[in-house]
Amino acid sequence: MTAATTTITAPISKSGRVRPLDGMRQTFTMAWRSLVAVKHNPLELVDYSITPIMFVFLFTYVLGGQMAGSPEAYLKYALPGIIVQNTLFMTMYTAMALNTDLTKGVFDRLRSLPIARSAPLIGRITADLAKHVWALLLMIGLGLLLGFRITGGLDGFLLGTLLVVVFAAAVSWSAVLIGMLAGDAEKVQAFAFTIIFPITFTSSAFVMVDTMPGWLQAWSDVNPVTHLSDAFRGLLLGGPVAEPVVWSLVWAAGIALVFYPLAMRAYRAKT
C-alpha cells in the first residue's frame, strides 16, 4: 500500500479539489495497483483464466453433441454467448472486490490521501475491464484452437470486443451498487447468481430463441443478453448486426443512466 500511495499524491487546487488531469492520472495509478495485485494473489487468475477455459470446454464438449450434432458446430454458435455470459459474471468480481475493500477499511486509508475521491472506484472498474479483455482474448484463442473461425474479419472482432467492453462498463455500475449495499462478499455472490444466471440462460446466448416456449420467447426477444450475444456473434461471424448492436448500446446506456447515480450516491455514503 505504501508504494502505491506515494505515487498517487498530487497538488490540490486552492479550492481543495483535485485537478481533472491529476484525478485522471490517479485513477490510472489505482487501476495499475489493482492489476499488479494479481501478481501477489495468483488465485485471482483462476477466476479470470481457468474459469473461462472451463466454460468453453464444458459447453462445447458436454452440450455440443446434443445441441448441434457436434461440438464443433455448437462452438460456432455458442462461443460468443459463452464469452458474454462470462463477462457478465465477471462484473460481479468488481462488486465482491469493492465490498471486501470496504469491509477491510481500504477506502478509509485511501480517503486520507490527497487524491480524487472517485479515483479508487473508477480505477478498480478500469482494471477489471482490462481483465475482461484478457478473459475474452483467452476464450477466443481457445475457441480458435478448437475450430472456431472469425469470418467477420479483424474489424468485426475489434468492434465486437469493444461492444462487449462497453456493455461490461455499464453493468459494472450495477455491480458497484451491489458491492456497496451488500453486507459481505458472500451475499454479493449469491445476488449475482440469482440475477445473472437466469438472465443469461433465458437468452440466445446458448440456444436459438425460436426453440423456446412462446411466453419465454417474448422475454428473450427483449433480453439485453440476447441483443449482446446476437451482436457479438454477428460481428465475429459476419452476420446481420445493425439491430442487435443498436439495442445493445441502448441497453448499456439505460443501465448506466440508472445505476451510475445510484452507485455514486452509495459510494459517497460509504466512503
PDB file of C-alpha atoms in Angstrom:
ATOM      1  CA  MET A   1       0.000   0.000   0.000  1.00  0.00           C
ATOM      2  CA  THR A   2       2.861   2.367   0.832  1.00  0.00           C
ATOM      3  CA  ALA A   3       4.406   2.089  -2.619  1.00  0.00           C
ATOM      4  CA  ALA A   4       1.095   2.722  -4.292  1.00  0.00           C
ATOM      5  CA  THR A   5       0.111   5.666  -2.169  1.00  0.00           C
ATOM      6  CA  THR A   6       3.364   7.529  -2.664  1.00  0.00           C
ATOM      7  CA  THR A   7       2.818   7.584  -6.420  1.00  0.00           C
ATOM      8  CA  ILE A   8      -0.720   8.948  -6.460  1.00  0.00           C
ATOM      9  CA  THR A   9      -0.351  12.091  -4.431  1.00  0.00           C
ATOM     10  CA  ALA A  10      -0.747  15.286  -6.370  1.00  0.00           C
ATOM     11  CA  PRO A  11      -1.135  19.011  -5.778  1.00  0.00           C
ATOM     12  CA  ILE A  12      -4.598  20.118  -4.789  1.00  0.00           C
ATOM     13  CA  SER A  13      -6.133  23.348  -6.012  1.00  0.00           C
ATOM     14  CA  LYS A  14      -6.846  26.169  -3.596  1.00  0.00           C
ATOM     15  CA  SER A  15     -10.498  25.112  -3.515  1.00  0.00           C
ATOM     16  CA  GLY A  16      -9.454  21.719  -2.134  1.00  0.00           C
ATOM     17  CA  ARG A  17     -10.455  19.881  -5.279  1.00  0.00           C
ATOM     18  CA  VAL A  18      -8.095  17.669  -7.267  1.00  0.00           C
ATOM     19  CA  ARG A  19      -7.475  18.997 -10.753  1.00  0.00           C
ATOM     20  CA  PRO A  20      -9.074  16.862 -13.534  1.00  0.00           C
ATOM     21  CA  LEU A  21      -5.772  15.806 -15.129  1.00  0.00           C
ATOM     22  CA  ASP A  22      -4.380  14.836 -11.732  1.00  0.00           C
ATOM     23  CA  GLY A  23      -7.560  12.922 -10.983  1.00  0.00           C
ATOM     24  CA  MET A  24      -7.230  11.027 -14.253  1.00  0.00           C
ATOM     25  CA  ARG A  25      -3.621  10.160 -13.508  1.00  0.00           C
ATOM     26  CA  GLN A  26      -4.569   8.976 -10.022  1.00  0.00           C
ATOM     27  CA  THR A  27      -7.345   6.850 -11.473  1.00  0.00           C
ATOM     28  CA  PHE A  28      -4.933   5.062 -13.817  1.00  0.00           C
ATOM     29  CA  THR A  29      -2.479   4.623 -10.958  1.00  0.00           C
ATOM     30  CA  MET A  30      -5.184   2.960  -8.873  1.00  0.00           C
ATOM     31  CA  ALA A  31      -6.081   0.783 -11.862  1.00  0.00           C
ATOM     32  CA  TRP A  32      -2.443  -0.276 -12.183  1.00  0.00           C
ATOM     33  CA  ARG A  33      -2.356  -1.004  -8.452  1.00  0.00           C
ATOM     34  CA  SER A  34      -5.298  -3.363  -8.894  1.00  0.00           C
ATOM     35  CA  LEU A  35      -3.678  -5.125 -11.852  1.00  0.00           C
ATOM     36  CA  VAL A  36      -0.330  -5.526 -10.090  1.00  0.00           C
ATOM     37  CA  ALA A  37      -2.149  -7.074  -7.130  1.00  0.00           C
ATOM     38  CA  VAL A  38      -2.869 -10.123  -9.297  1.00  0.00           C
ATOM     39  CA  LYS A  39       0.844 -10.949  -9.157  1.00  0.00           C
ATOM     40  CA  HIS A  40       0.621 -11.166  -5.370  1.00  0.00           C
ATOM     41  CA  ASN A  41      -2.652 -13.111  -5.438  1.00  0.00           C
ATOM     42  CA  PRO A  42      -2.255 -15.846  -8.084  1.00  0.00           C
ATOM     43  CA  LEU A  43      -5.594 -17.401  -7.093  1.00  0.00           C
ATOM     44  CA  GLU A  44      -7.288 -14.445  -8.779  1.00  0.00           C
ATOM     45  CA  LEU A  45      -6.045 -15.889 -12.071  1.00  0.00           C
ATOM     46  CA  VAL A  46      -8.377 -18.840 -11.524  1.00  0.00           C
ATOM     47  CA  ASP A  47     -11.407 -16.601 -11.926  1.00  0.00           C
ATOM     48  CA  TYR A  48     -10.020 -14.747 -14.918  1.00  0.00           C
ATOM     49  CA  SER A  49      -8.279 -17.636 -16.709  1.00  0.00           C
ATOM     50  CA  ILE A  50      -9.220 -21.130 -15.554  1.00  0.00           C
ATOM     51  CA  THR A  51     -12.945 -20.461 -15.200  1.00  0.00           C
ATOM     52  CA  PRO A  52     -13.349 -19.092 -18.769  1.00  0.00           C
ATOM     53  CA  ILE A  53     -11.424 -22.077 -20.131  1.00  0.00           C
ATOM     54  CA  MET A  54     -13.691 -24.455 -18.221  1.00  0.00           C
ATOM     55  CA  PHE A  55     -16.781 -22.702 -19.597  1.00  0.00           C
ATOM     56  CA  VAL A  56     -15.597 -23.186 -23.171  1.00  0.00           C
ATOM     57  CA  PHE A  57     -14.693 -26.857 -22.724  1.00  0.00           C
ATOM     58  CA  LEU A  58     -17.824 -27.790 -20.769  1.00  0.00           C
ATOM     59  CA  PHE A  59     -20.317 -26.088 -23.059  1.00  0.00           C
ATOM     60  CA  THR A  60     -18.570 -27.323 -26.197  1.00  0.00           C
ATOM     61  CA  TYR A  61     -17.964 -30.968 -25.323  1.00  0.00           C
ATOM     62  CA  VAL A  62     -20.776 -31.666 -22.848  1.00  0.00           C
ATOM     63  CA  LEU A  63     -23.607 -29.892 -24.676  1.00  0.00           C
ATOM     64  CA  GLY A  64     -22.282 -29.657 -28.220  1.00  0.00           C
ATOM     65  CA  GLY A  65     -23.305 -33.095 -29.480  1.00  0.00           C
ATOM     66  CA  GLN A  66     -26.817 -32.791 -28.053  1.00  0.00           C
ATOM     67  CA  MET A  67     -27.412 -29.176 -29.069  1.00  0.00           C
ATOM     68  CA  ALA A  68     -25.948 -29.046 -32.583  1.00  0.00           C
ATOM     69  CA  GLY A  69     -24.916 -32.552 -33.575  1.00  0.00           C
ATOM     70  CA  SER A  70     -21.218 -31.983 -32.943  1.00  0.00           C
ATOM     71  CA  PRO A  71     -19.026 -29.929 -30.578  1.00  0.00           C
ATOM     72  CA  GLU A  72     -17.526 -28.004 -33.494  1.00  0.00           C
ATOM     73  CA  ALA A  73     -20.927 -26.932 -34.841  1.00  0.00           C
ATOM     74  CA  TYR A  74     -22.140 -25.857 -31.418  1.00  0.00           C
ATOM     75  CA  LEU A  75     -18.928 -23.953 -30.702  1.00  0.00           C
ATOM     76  CA  LYS A  76     -19.538 -21.747 -33.747  1.00  0.00           C
ATOM     77  CA  TYR A  77     -22.893 -20.704 -32.319  1.00  0.00           C
ATOM     78  CA  ALA A  78     -22.225 -20.745 -28.587  1.00  0.00           C
ATOM     79  CA  LEU A  79     -18.736 -19.245 -28.152  1.00  0.00           C
ATOM     80  CA  PRO A  80     -19.911 -15.609 -28.420  1.00  0.00           C
ATOM     81  CA  GLY A  81     -22.653 -16.337 -25.896  1.00  0.00           C
ATOM     82  CA  ILE A  82     -20.213 -18.081 -23.544  1.00  0.00           C
ATOM     83  CA  ILE A  83     -17.986 -15.001 -23.661  1.00  0.00           C
ATOM     84  CA  VAL A  84     -20.937 -12.700 -22.953  1.00  0.00           C
ATOM     85  CA  GLN A  85     -22.016 -14.851 -20.012  1.00  0.00           C
ATOM     86  CA  ASN A  86     -18.509 -14.950 -18.582  1.00  0.00           C
ATOM     87  CA  THR A  87     -18.191 -11.176 -18.954  1.00  0.00           C
ATOM     88  CA  LEU A  88     -21.405 -10.552 -17.037  1.00  0.00           C
ATOM     89  CA  PHE A  89     -20.390 -12.904 -14.248  1.00  0.00           C
ATOM     90  CA  MET A  90     -17.013 -11.196 -14.051  1.00  0.00           C
ATOM     91  CA  THR A  91     -18.641  -7.824 -13.385  1.00  0.00           C
ATOM     92  CA  MET A  92     -19.663  -9.273 -10.040  1.00  0.00           C
ATOM     93  CA  TYR A  93     -15.975  -9.680  -9.168  1.00  0.00           C
ATOM     94  CA  THR A  94     -15.924  -5.894  -9.124  1.00  0.00           C
ATOM     95  CA  ALA A  95     -18.739  -5.925  -6.592  1.00  0.00           C
ATOM     96  CA  MET A  96     -17.008  -8.510  -4.409  1.00  0.00           C
ATOM     97  CA  ALA A  97     -13.648  -6.703  -4.537  1.00  0.00           C
ATOM     98  CA  LEU A  98     -15.221  -3.363  -3.625  1.00  0.00           C
ATOM     99  CA  ASN A  99     -17.192  -4.951  -0.812  1.00  0.00           C
ATOM    100  CA  THR A 100     -14.020  -6.590   0.538  1.00  0.00           C
ATOM    101  CA  ASP A 101     -12.066  -3.324   0.359  1.00  0.00           C
ATOM    102  CA  LEU A 102     -14.917  -1.557   2.107  1.00  0.00           C
ATOM    103  CA  THR A 103     -15.195  -4.039   4.976  1.00  0.00           C
ATOM    104  CA  LYS A 104     -11.404  -4.174   5.438  1.00  0.00           C
ATOM    105  CA  GLY A 105     -11.098  -0.410   5.686  1.00  0.00           C
ATOM    106  CA  VAL A 106      -9.101   0.091   2.493  1.00  0.00           C
ATOM    107  CA  PHE A 107     -11.257   3.045   1.475  1.00  0.00           C
ATOM    108  CA  ASP A 108     -10.730   4.616   4.895  1.00  0.00           C
ATOM    109  CA  ARG A 109      -6.980   4.618   4.308  1.00  0.00           C
ATOM    110  CA  LEU A 110      -7.310   5.917   0.757  1.00  0.00           C
ATOM    111  CA  ARG A 111      -9.627   8.704   1.893  1.00  0.00           C
ATOM    112  CA  SER A 112      -6.789  10.228   3.908  1.00  0.00           C
ATOM    113  CA  LEU A 113      -4.730  10.700   0.739  1.00  0.00           C
ATOM    114  CA  PRO A 114      -4.845  13.879  -1.366  1.00  0.00           C
ATOM    115  CA  ILE A 115      -6.417  12.106  -4.341  1.00  0.00           C
ATOM    116  CA  ALA A 116      -9.695  12.380  -6.218  1.00  0.00           C
ATOM    117  CA  ARG A 117     -12.427  10.675  -4.234  1.00  0.00           C
ATOM    118  CA  SER A 118     -13.588   8.728  -7.264  1.00  0.00           C
ATOM    119  CA  ALA A 119     -10.091   7.533  -8.257  1.00  0.00           C
ATOM    120  CA  PRO A 120     -10.142   4.248  -6.254  1.00  0.00           C
ATOM    121  CA  LEU A 121     -13.593   3.338  -7.580  1.00  0.00           C
ATOM    122  CA  ILE A 122     -13.058   4.188 -11.255  1.00  0.00           C
ATOM    123  CA  GLY A 123      -9.552   2.750 -11.053  1.00  0.00           C
ATOM    124  CA  ARG A 124     -10.990  -0.570  -9.892  1.00  0.00           C
ATOM    125  CA  ILE A 125     -13.550  -0.603 -12.711  1.00  0.00           C
ATOM    126  CA  THR A 126     -10.867   0.263 -15.282  1.00  0.00           C
ATOM    127  CA  ALA A 127      -8.617  -2.547 -14.062  1.00  0.00           C
ATOM    128  CA  ASP A 128     -11.480  -5.022 -14.119  1.00  0.00           C
ATOM    129  CA  LEU A 129     -12.329  -4.043 -17.695  1.00  0.00           C
ATOM    130  CA  ALA A 130      -8.744  -4.872 -18.636  1.00  0.00           C
ATOM    131  CA  LYS A 131      -9.277  -8.273 -17.016  1.00  0.00           C
ATOM    132  CA  HIS A 132     -12.462  -8.696 -19.059  1.00  0.00           C
ATOM    133  CA  VAL A 133     -10.410  -8.176 -22.212  1.00  0.00           C
ATOM    134  CA  TRP A 134      -7.862 -10.727 -21.022  1.00  0.00           C
ATOM    135  CA  ALA A 135     -10.551 -13.363 -20.419  1.00  0.00           C
ATOM    136  CA  LEU A 136     -12.221 -12.573 -23.749  1.00  0.00           C
ATOM    137  CA  LEU A 137      -8.959 -12.972 -25.669  1.00  0.00           C
ATOM    138  CA  LEU A 138      -8.211 -16.181 -23.805  1.00  0.00           C
ATOM    139  CA  MET A 139     -11.587 -17.663 -24.730  1.00  0.00           C
ATOM    140  CA  ILE A 140     -11.294 -16.538 -28.350  1.00  0.00           C
ATOM    141  CA  GLY A 141      -7.816 -18.075 -28.539  1.00  0.00           C
ATOM    142  CA  LEU A 142      -9.053 -21.355 -27.115  1.00  0.00           C
ATOM    143  CA  GLY A 143     -12.015 -21.287 -29.488  1.00  0.00           C
ATOM    144  CA  LEU A 144      -9.683 -20.871 -32.445  1.00  0.00           C
ATOM    145  CA  LEU A 145      -7.709 -23.914 -31.292  1.00  0.00           C
ATOM    146  CA  LEU A 146     -10.945 -25.922 -31.082  1.00  0.00           C
ATOM    147  CA  GLY A 147     -12.112 -24.962 -34.576  1.00  0.00           C
ATOM    148  CA  PHE A 148     -13.930 -21.639 -34.192  1.00  0.00           C
ATOM    149  CA  ARG A 149     -13.264 -19.199 -37.050  1.00  0.00           C
ATOM    150  CA  ILE A 150     -13.744 -15.427 -37.072  1.00  0.00           C
ATOM    151  CA  THR A 151     -15.265 -14.942 -40.516  1.00  0.00           C
ATOM    152  CA  GLY A 152     -16.275 -11.346 -39.828  1.00  0.00           C
ATOM    153  CA  GLY A 153     -12.704 -10.121 -40.191  1.00  0.00           C
ATOM    154  CA  LEU A 154     -10.463  -8.104 -37.890  1.00  0.00           C
ATOM    155  CA  ASP A 155     -12.865  -5.153 -37.911  1.00  0.00           C
ATOM    156  CA  GLY A 156     -15.688  -7.373 -36.724  1.00  0.00           C
ATOM    157  CA  PHE A 157     -13.559  -8.816 -33.957  1.00  0.00           C
ATOM    158  CA  LEU A 158     -12.376  -5.411 -32.727  1.00  0.00           C
ATOM    159  CA  LEU A 159     -15.843  -3.874 -32.855  1.00  0.00           C
ATOM    160  CA  GLY A 160     -17.319  -6.898 -31.108  1.00  0.00           C
ATOM    161  CA  THR A 161     -14.708  -6.721 -28.354  1.00  0.00           C
ATOM    162  CA  LEU A 162     -15.350  -3.005 -27.914  1.00  0.00           C
ATOM    163  CA  LEU A 163     -19.095  -3.586 -27.708  1.00  0.00           C
ATOM    164  CA  VAL A 164     -18.701  -6.242 -25.011  1.00  0.00           C
ATOM    165  CA  VAL A 165     -16.362  -3.992 -23.005  1.00  0.00           C
ATOM    166  CA  VAL A 166     -18.753  -1.021 -23.268  1.00  0.00           C
ATOM    167  CA  PHE A 167     -21.625  -3.194 -22.072  1.00  0.00           C
ATOM    168  CA  ALA A 168     -19.478  -4.544 -19.221  1.00  0.00           C
ATOM    169  CA  ALA A 169     -18.572  -0.986 -18.203  1.00  0.00           C
ATOM    170  CA  ALA A 170     -22.268  -0.106 -17.971  1.00  0.00           C
ATOM    171  CA  VAL A 171     -23.150  -3.230 -15.978  1.00  0.00           C
ATOM    172  CA  SER A 172     -20.190  -2.542 -13.666  1.00  0.00           C
ATOM    173  CA  TRP A 173     -22.136   0.362 -12.144  1.00  0.00           C
ATOM    174  CA  SER A 174     -24.835  -2.052 -11.030  1.00  0.00           C
ATOM    175  CA  ALA A 175     -22.054  -4.187  -9.565  1.00  0.00           C
ATOM    176  CA  VAL A 176     -20.728  -1.154  -7.681  1.00  0.00           C
ATOM    177  CA  LEU A 177     -24.164  -0.561  -6.176  1.00  0.00           C
ATOM    178  CA  ILE A 178     -24.445  -4.204  -5.128  1.00  0.00           C
ATOM    179  CA  GLY A 179     -20.951  -4.137  -3.634  1.00  0.00           C
ATOM    180  CA  MET A 180     -21.741  -1.011  -1.638  1.00  0.00           C
ATOM    181  CA  LEU A 181     -25.069  -2.270  -0.286  1.00  0.00           C
ATOM    182  CA  ALA A 182     -24.318  -5.953   0.380  1.00  0.00           C
ATOM    183  CA  GLY A 183     -23.282  -6.940   3.861  1.00  0.00           C
ATOM    184  CA  ASP A 184     -20.435  -9.207   2.754  1.00  0.00           C
ATOM    185  CA  ALA A 185     -18.850 -10.809  -0.296  1.00  0.00           C
ATOM    186  CA  GLU A 186     -20.904 -13.984   0.083  1.00  0.00           C
ATOM    187  CA  LYS A 187     -24.142 -12.014  -0.265  1.00  0.00           C
ATOM    188  CA  VAL A 188     -22.731 -10.311  -3.351  1.00  0.00           C
ATOM    189  CA  GLN A 189     -22.034 -13.689  -4.926  1.00  0.00           C
ATOM    190  CA  ALA A 190     -25.475 -15.048  -4.041  1.00  0.00           C
ATOM    191  CA  PHE A 191     -27.175 -11.998  -5.541  1.00  0.00           C
ATOM    192  CA  ALA A 192     -25.076 -12.260  -8.692  1.00  0.00           C
ATOM    193  CA  PHE A 193     -26.100 -15.848  -9.366  1.00  0.00           C
ATOM    194  CA  THR A 194     -29.737 -15.087  -8.572  1.00  0.00           C
ATOM    195  CA  ILE A 195     -29.880 -12.327 -11.207  1.00  0.00           C
ATOM    196  CA  ILE A 196     -27.268 -13.100 -13.878  1.00  0.00           C
ATOM    197  CA  PHE A 197     -27.766 -16.861 -14.094  1.00  0.00           C
ATOM    198  CA  PRO A 198     -31.424 -16.788 -15.238  1.00  0.00           C
ATOM    199  CA  ILE A 199     -30.906 -13.760 -17.497  1.00  0.00           C
ATOM    200  CA  THR A 200     -28.120 -15.447 -19.440  1.00  0.00           C
ATOM    201  CA  PHE A 201     -29.857 -18.806 -19.760  1.00  0.00           C
ATOM    202  CA  THR A 202     -33.116 -17.274 -20.983  1.00  0.00           C
ATOM    203  CA  SER A 203     -31.358 -15.548 -23.871  1.00  0.00           C
ATOM    204  CA  SER A 204     -29.973 -16.534 -27.243  1.00  0.00           C
ATOM    205  CA  ALA A 205     -26.510 -16.993 -25.738  1.00  0.00           C
ATOM    206  CA  PHE A 206     -26.683 -20.798 -25.832  1.00  0.00           C
ATOM    207  CA  VAL A 207     -29.813 -21.752 -27.776  1.00  0.00           C
ATOM    208  CA  MET A 208     -31.864 -20.274 -30.586  1.00  0.00           C
ATOM    209  CA  VAL A 209     -34.804 -18.267 -29.322  1.00  0.00           C
ATOM    210  CA  ASP A 210     -37.319 -19.994 -31.605  1.00  0.00           C
ATOM    211  CA  THR A 211     -36.746 -23.291 -29.760  1.00  0.00           C
ATOM    212  CA  MET A 212     -38.193 -21.809 -26.558  1.00  0.00           C
ATOM    213  CA  PRO A 213     -41.866 -21.762 -25.494  1.00  0.00           C
ATOM    214  CA  GLY A 214     -43.749 -18.757 -26.833  1.00  0.00           C
ATOM    215  CA  TRP A 215     -44.018 -16.960 -23.491  1.00  0.00           C
ATOM    216  CA  LEU A 216     -40.266 -17.332 -22.946  1.00  0.00           C
ATOM    217  CA  GLN A 217     -39.514 -16.132 -26.472  1.00  0.00           C
ATOM    218  CA  ALA A 218     -41.304 -12.876 -25.651  1.00  0.00           C
ATOM    219  CA  TRP A 219     -38.878 -12.265 -22.792  1.00  0.00           C
ATOM    220  CA  SER A 220     -35.832 -13.473 -24.692  1.00  0.00           C
ATOM    221  CA  ASP A 221     -36.561 -11.093 -27.570  1.00  0.00           C
ATOM    222  CA  VAL A 222     -36.126  -8.093 -25.226  1.00  0.00           C
ATOM    223  CA  ASN A 223     -33.445  -9.652 -23.025  1.00  0.00           C
ATOM    224  CA  PRO A 224     -30.288  -7.485 -23.180  1.00  0.00           C
ATOM    225  CA  VAL A 225     -28.135 -10.619 -23.168  1.00  0.00           C
ATOM    226  CA  THR A 226     -29.892 -11.772 -26.338  1.00  0.00           C
ATOM    227  CA  HIS A 227     -29.110  -8.486 -28.074  1.00  0.00           C
ATOM    228  CA  LEU A 228     -25.487  -8.512 -26.949  1.00  0.00           C
ATOM    229  CA  SER A 229     -24.959 -12.182 -27.854  1.00  0.00           C
ATOM    230  CA  ASP A 230     -26.531 -11.724 -31.295  1.00  0.00           C
ATOM    231  CA  ALA A 231     -24.499  -8.571 -31.921  1.00  0.00           C
ATOM    232  CA  PHE A 232     -21.217 -10.159 -30.840  1.00  0.00           C
ATOM    233  CA  ARG A 233     -21.956 -13.326 -32.802  1.00  0.00           C
ATOM    234  CA  GLY A 234     -22.836 -11.339 -35.919  1.00  0.00           C
ATOM    235  CA  LEU A 235     -19.693  -9.203 -35.689  1.00  0.00           C
ATOM    236  CA  LEU A 236     -17.456 -12.249 -35.263  1.00  0.00           C
ATOM    237  CA  LEU A 237     -19.118 -14.313 -37.988  1.00  0.00           C
ATOM    238  CA  GLY A 238     -20.135 -11.565 -40.388  1.00  0.00           C
ATOM    239  CA  GLY A 239     -23.901 -11.816 -39.972  1.00  0.00           C
ATOM    240  CA  PRO A 240     -26.522  -9.044 -39.673  1.00  0.00           C
ATOM    241  CA  VAL A 241     -25.672  -6.814 -36.727  1.00  0.00           C
ATOM    242  CA  ALA A 242     -27.312  -3.387 -37.062  1.00  0.00           C
ATOM    243  CA  GLU A 243     -30.373  -4.049 -34.894  1.00  0.00           C
ATOM    244  CA  PRO A 244     -28.709  -6.075 -32.099  1.00  0.00           C
ATOM    245  CA  VAL A 245     -25.792  -3.621 -31.911  1.00  0.00           C
ATOM    246  CA  VAL A 246     -28.146  -0.649 -31.565  1.00  0.00           C
ATOM    247  CA  TRP A 247     -30.221  -2.409 -28.914  1.00  0.00           C
ATOM    248  CA  SER A 248     -27.072  -3.457 -27.029  1.00  0.00           C
ATOM    249  CA  LEU A 249     -25.929   0.163 -26.911  1.00  0.00           C
ATOM    250  CA  VAL A 250     -29.412   1.303 -25.860  1.00  0.00           C
ATOM    251  CA  TRP A 251     -29.420  -1.219 -23.029  1.00  0.00           C
ATOM    252  CA  ALA A 252     -25.892  -0.221 -21.991  1.00  0.00           C
ATOM    253  CA  ALA A 253     -26.851   3.460 -21.919  1.00  0.00           C
ATOM    254  CA  GLY A 254     -30.029   2.720 -19.968  1.00  0.00           C
ATOM    255  CA  ILE A 255     -28.222   0.575 -17.403  1.00  0.00           C
ATOM    256  CA  ALA A 256     -25.541   3.223 -16.921  1.00  0.00           C
ATOM    257  CA  LEU A 257     -28.089   6.058 -16.609  1.00  0.00           C
ATOM    258  CA  VAL A 258     -29.999   4.154 -13.935  1.00  0.00           C
ATOM    259  CA  PHE A 259     -27.174   2.673 -11.907  1.00  0.00           C
ATOM    260  CA  TYR A 260     -24.388   5.271 -12.183  1.00  0.00           C
ATOM    261  CA  PRO A 261     -26.082   7.898  -9.973  1.00  0.00           C
ATOM    262  CA  LEU A 262     -27.299   5.246  -7.527  1.00  0.00           C
ATOM    263  CA  ALA A 263     -23.845   3.676  -7.316  1.00  0.00           C
ATOM    264  CA  MET A 264     -22.094   7.020  -6.813  1.00  0.00           C
ATOM    265  CA  ARG A 265     -24.562   8.017  -4.107  1.00  0.00           C
ATOM    266  CA  ALA A 266     -23.983   4.739  -2.274  1.00  0.00           C
ATOM    267  CA  TYR A 267     -20.216   5.095  -2.767  1.00  0.00           C
ATOM    268  CA  ARG A 268     -20.132   8.611  -1.303  1.00  0.00           C
ATOM    269  CA  ALA A 269     -22.286   7.484   1.617  1.00  0.00           C
ATOM    270  CA  LYS A 270     -19.966   4.574   2.391  1.00  0.00           C
ATOM    271  CA  THR A 271     -16.661   6.384   1.887  1.00  0.00           C
TER     272      THR A 271
END
